[in-house]
Short mmCIF file of C-alpha atoms in Angstrom, two decimals:
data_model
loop_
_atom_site.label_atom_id
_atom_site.label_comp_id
_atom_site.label_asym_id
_atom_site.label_seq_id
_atom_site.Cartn_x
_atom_site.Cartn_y
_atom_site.Cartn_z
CA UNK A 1 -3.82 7.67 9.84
CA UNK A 2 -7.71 7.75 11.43
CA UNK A 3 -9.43 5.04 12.10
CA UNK A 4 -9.55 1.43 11.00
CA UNK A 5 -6.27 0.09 13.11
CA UNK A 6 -2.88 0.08 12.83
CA UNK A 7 -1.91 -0.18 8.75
CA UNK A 8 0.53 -2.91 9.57
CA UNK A 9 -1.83 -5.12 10.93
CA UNK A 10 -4.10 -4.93 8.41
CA UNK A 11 -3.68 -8.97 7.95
CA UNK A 12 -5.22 -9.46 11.24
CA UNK A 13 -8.89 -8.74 10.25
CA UNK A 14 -8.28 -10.78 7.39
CA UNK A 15 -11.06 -13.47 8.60
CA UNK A 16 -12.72 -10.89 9.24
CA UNK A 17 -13.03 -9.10 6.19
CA UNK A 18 -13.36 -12.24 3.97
CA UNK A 19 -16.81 -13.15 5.69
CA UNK A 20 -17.91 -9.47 5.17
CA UNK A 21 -16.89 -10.08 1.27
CA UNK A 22 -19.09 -13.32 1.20
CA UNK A 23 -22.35 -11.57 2.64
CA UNK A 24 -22.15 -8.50 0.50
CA UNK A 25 -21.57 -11.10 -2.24
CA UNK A 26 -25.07 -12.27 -1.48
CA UNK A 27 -26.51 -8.47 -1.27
CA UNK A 28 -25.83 -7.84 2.47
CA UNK A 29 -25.25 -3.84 2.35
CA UNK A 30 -24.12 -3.79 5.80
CA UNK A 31 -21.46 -6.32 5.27
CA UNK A 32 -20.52 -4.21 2.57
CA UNK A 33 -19.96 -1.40 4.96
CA UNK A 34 -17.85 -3.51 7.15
CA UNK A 35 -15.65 -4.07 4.17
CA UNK A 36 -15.05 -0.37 3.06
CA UNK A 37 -14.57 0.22 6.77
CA UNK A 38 -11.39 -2.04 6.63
CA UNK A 39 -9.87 -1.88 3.47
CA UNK A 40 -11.11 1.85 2.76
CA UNK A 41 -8.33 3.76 5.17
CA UNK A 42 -5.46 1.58 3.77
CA UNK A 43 -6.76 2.04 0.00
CA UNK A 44 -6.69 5.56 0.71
CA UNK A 45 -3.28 6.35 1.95
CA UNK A 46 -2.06 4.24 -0.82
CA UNK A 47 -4.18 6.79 -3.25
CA UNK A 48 -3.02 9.43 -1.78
CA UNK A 49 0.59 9.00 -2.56
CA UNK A 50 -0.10 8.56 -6.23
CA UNK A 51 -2.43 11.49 -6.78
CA UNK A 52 -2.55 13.74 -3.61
CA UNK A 53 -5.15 15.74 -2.85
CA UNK A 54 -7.22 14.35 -5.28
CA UNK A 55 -7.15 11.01 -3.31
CA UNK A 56 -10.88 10.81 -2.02
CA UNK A 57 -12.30 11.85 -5.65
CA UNK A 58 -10.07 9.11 -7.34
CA UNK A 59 -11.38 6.33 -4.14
CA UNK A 60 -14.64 7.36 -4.95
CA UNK A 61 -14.64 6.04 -8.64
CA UNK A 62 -12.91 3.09 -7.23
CA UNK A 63 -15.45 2.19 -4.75
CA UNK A 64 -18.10 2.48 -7.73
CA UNK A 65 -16.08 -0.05 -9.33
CA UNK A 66 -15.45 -2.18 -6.42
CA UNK A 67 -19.15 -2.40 -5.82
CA UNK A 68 -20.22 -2.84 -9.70
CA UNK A 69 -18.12 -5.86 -9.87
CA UNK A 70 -18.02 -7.38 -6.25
CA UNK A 71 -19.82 -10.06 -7.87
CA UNK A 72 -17.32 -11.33 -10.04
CA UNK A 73 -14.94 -11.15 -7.29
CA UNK A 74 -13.32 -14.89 -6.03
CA UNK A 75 -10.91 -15.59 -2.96
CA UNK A 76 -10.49 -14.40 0.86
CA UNK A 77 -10.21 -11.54 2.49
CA UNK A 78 -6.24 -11.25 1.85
CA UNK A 79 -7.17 -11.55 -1.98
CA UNK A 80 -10.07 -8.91 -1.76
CA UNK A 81 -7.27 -6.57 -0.24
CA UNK A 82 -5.51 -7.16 -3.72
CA UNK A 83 -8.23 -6.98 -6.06
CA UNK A 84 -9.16 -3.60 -4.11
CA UNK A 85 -5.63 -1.97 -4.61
CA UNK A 86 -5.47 -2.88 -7.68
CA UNK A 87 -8.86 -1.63 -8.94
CA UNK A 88 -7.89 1.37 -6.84
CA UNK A 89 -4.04 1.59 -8.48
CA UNK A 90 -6.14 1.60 -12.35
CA UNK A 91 -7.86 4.78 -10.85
CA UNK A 92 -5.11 6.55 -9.32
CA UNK A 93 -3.26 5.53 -12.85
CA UNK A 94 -6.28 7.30 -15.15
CA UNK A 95 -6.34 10.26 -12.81
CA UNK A 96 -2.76 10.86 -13.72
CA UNK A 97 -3.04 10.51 -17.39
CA UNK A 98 -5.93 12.90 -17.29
CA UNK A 99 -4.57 15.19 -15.57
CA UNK A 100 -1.03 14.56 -17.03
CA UNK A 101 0.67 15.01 -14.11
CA UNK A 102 3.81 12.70 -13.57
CA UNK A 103 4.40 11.33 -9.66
CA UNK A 104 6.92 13.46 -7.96
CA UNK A 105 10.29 12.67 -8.33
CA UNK A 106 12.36 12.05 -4.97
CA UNK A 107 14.58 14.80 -3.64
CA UNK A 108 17.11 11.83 -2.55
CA UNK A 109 19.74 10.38 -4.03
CA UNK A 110 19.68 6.94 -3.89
CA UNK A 111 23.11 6.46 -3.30
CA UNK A 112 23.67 7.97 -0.43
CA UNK A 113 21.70 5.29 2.21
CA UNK A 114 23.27 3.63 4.58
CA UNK A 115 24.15 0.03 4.72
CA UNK A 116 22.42 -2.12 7.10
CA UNK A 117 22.51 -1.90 10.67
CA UNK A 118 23.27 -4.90 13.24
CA UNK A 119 20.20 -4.34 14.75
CA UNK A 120 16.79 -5.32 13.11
CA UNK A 121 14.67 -1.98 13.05
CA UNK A 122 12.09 -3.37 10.65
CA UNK A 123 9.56 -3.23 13.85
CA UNK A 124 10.75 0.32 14.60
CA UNK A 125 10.08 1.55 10.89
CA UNK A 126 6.70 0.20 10.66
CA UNK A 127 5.34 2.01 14.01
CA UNK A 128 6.94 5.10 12.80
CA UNK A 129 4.99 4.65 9.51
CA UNK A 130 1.53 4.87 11.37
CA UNK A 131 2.24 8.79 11.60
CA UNK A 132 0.82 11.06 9.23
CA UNK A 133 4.48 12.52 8.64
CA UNK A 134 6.06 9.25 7.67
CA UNK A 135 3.27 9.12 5.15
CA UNK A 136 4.42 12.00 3.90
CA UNK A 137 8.09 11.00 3.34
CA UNK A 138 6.96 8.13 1.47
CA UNK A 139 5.41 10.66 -1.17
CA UNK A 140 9.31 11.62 -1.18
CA UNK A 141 10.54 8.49 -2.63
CA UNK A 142 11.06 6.87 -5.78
CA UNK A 143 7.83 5.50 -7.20
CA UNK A 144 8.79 2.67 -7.21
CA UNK A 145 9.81 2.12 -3.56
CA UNK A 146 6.98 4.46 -2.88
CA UNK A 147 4.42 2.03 -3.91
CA UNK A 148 5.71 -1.04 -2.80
CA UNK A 149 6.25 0.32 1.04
CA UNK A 150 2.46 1.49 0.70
CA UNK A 151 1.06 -1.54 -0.51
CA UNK A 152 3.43 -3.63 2.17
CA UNK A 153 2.95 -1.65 5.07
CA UNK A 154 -0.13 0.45 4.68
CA UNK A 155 -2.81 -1.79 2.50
CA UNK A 156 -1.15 -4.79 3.99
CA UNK A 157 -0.66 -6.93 1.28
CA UNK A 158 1.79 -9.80 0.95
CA UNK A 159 4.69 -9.69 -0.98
CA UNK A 160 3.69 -11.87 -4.08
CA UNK A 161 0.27 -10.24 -3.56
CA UNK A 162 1.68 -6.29 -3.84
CA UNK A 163 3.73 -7.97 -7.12
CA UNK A 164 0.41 -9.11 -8.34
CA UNK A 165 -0.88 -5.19 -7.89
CA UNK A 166 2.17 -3.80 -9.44
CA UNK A 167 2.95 -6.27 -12.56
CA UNK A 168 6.25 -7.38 -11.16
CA UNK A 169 8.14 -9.76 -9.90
CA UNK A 170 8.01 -10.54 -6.20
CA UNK A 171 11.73 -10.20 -5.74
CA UNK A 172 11.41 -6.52 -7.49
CA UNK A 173 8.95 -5.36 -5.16
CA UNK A 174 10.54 -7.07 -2.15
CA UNK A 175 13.96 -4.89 -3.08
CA UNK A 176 11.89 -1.84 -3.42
CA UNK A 177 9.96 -1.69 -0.31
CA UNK A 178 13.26 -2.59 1.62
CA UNK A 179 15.26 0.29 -0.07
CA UNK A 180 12.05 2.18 0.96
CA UNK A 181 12.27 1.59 4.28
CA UNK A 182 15.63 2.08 4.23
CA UNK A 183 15.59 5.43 3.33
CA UNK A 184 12.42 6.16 5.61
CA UNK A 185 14.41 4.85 8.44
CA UNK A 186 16.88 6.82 8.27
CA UNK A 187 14.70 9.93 7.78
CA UNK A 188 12.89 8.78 10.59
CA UNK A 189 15.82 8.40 13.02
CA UNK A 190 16.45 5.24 13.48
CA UNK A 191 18.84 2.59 12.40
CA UNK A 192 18.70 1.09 9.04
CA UNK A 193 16.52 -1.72 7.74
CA UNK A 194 18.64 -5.09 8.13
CA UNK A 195 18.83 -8.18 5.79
CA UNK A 196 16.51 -9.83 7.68
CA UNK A 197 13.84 -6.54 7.65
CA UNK A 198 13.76 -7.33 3.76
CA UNK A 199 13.29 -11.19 4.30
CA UNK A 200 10.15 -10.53 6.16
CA UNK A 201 9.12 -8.16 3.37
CA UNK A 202 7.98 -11.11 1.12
CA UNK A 203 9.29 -14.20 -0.67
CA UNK A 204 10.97 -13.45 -4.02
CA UNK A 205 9.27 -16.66 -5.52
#
């Protein structure tokens, strides 16, 4: 995935990132930088499995937009994480209907996953989804599960945060991701995502 850490510990710079948001509030251009630099490499992979190749164009407009209305931005560095992907979702969105091109369908049936495991591989699944080839699997699934697993795992969000991005209900988008990670895990060879995987995904309040 490059640089900027491991996606599912995107939470930890957190602190981090909300005092970078604060000084390039106040016109601090390098604090700026230290924001792209940690929300830029989630943001992307997220991007890319919306629109493809076309992810870095469709990032760039974002950025512009990100920077244009920093300003008007309020909340902490979890909260600039969600008013990034969503920004960033609008443009993926716009590219789409320009281009009309509809997400790609899954080549799965949903029906056919497993049911859980008795051991809790939710730890397993997310180090497996560091690797450029789980990313690609995820462009596999539903788009609904697609996006929710990318905004969990990869931008780091919360789960009533990724709801926020999406328009839905927590609940919805804690179901999806774990389906998600269902099917990744077992694509990925390794036991299926258990009840208590889908717990940690987010509260459904």
């Amino acid at each position: 995935m490059g640089h900027g850490g491991e996606p599912r510990r995107a939470q930890a710079y957190d602190g981090e990132l909300g005092a970078a948001v604060a000084r390039a509030q106040k016109g601090d251009e390098a604090a700026f930088a230290v924001a792209y630099r940690l929300v830029q490499p989630g943001l992307l992979a997220y991007v890319r499995g919306l629109v493809g190749d076309d992810a870095e164009d469709v990032m760039s407009d974002a950025w512009l937009e990100i920077a244009r209305d920093l300003g008007r931005f309020k909340g902490d560095g979890a909260g600039f994480r969600g008013w990034t992907a969503t920004i960033a979702r609008h443009r993926a969105l716009d590219h789409l209907r320009r281009q009309r091109v509809r997400p790609r369908p899954s080549t799965l049936e949903q029906d056919v996953l497993d049911l859980p495991g008795p051991q809790n591989t939710y730890d397993q699944a997310m180090e497996s989804m560091s690797t450029e080839y789980a990313l690609e699997l995820v462009g596999g699934l539903p788009r609904d599960q697609a996006e929710a697993v990318l905004l969990r795992v990869v931008v780091g969000l919360d789960g009533p945060a990724a709801a926020r991005v999406l328009g839905k209900r927590p609940g919805a988008v804690r179901t999806a991701a774990y389906r998600g990670l269902k099917r990744l895990a077992k694509q990925l060879g390794v036991e299926s995502v258990t009840d208590e995987a889908s717990q940690t995904l987010g509260e459904s309040t």
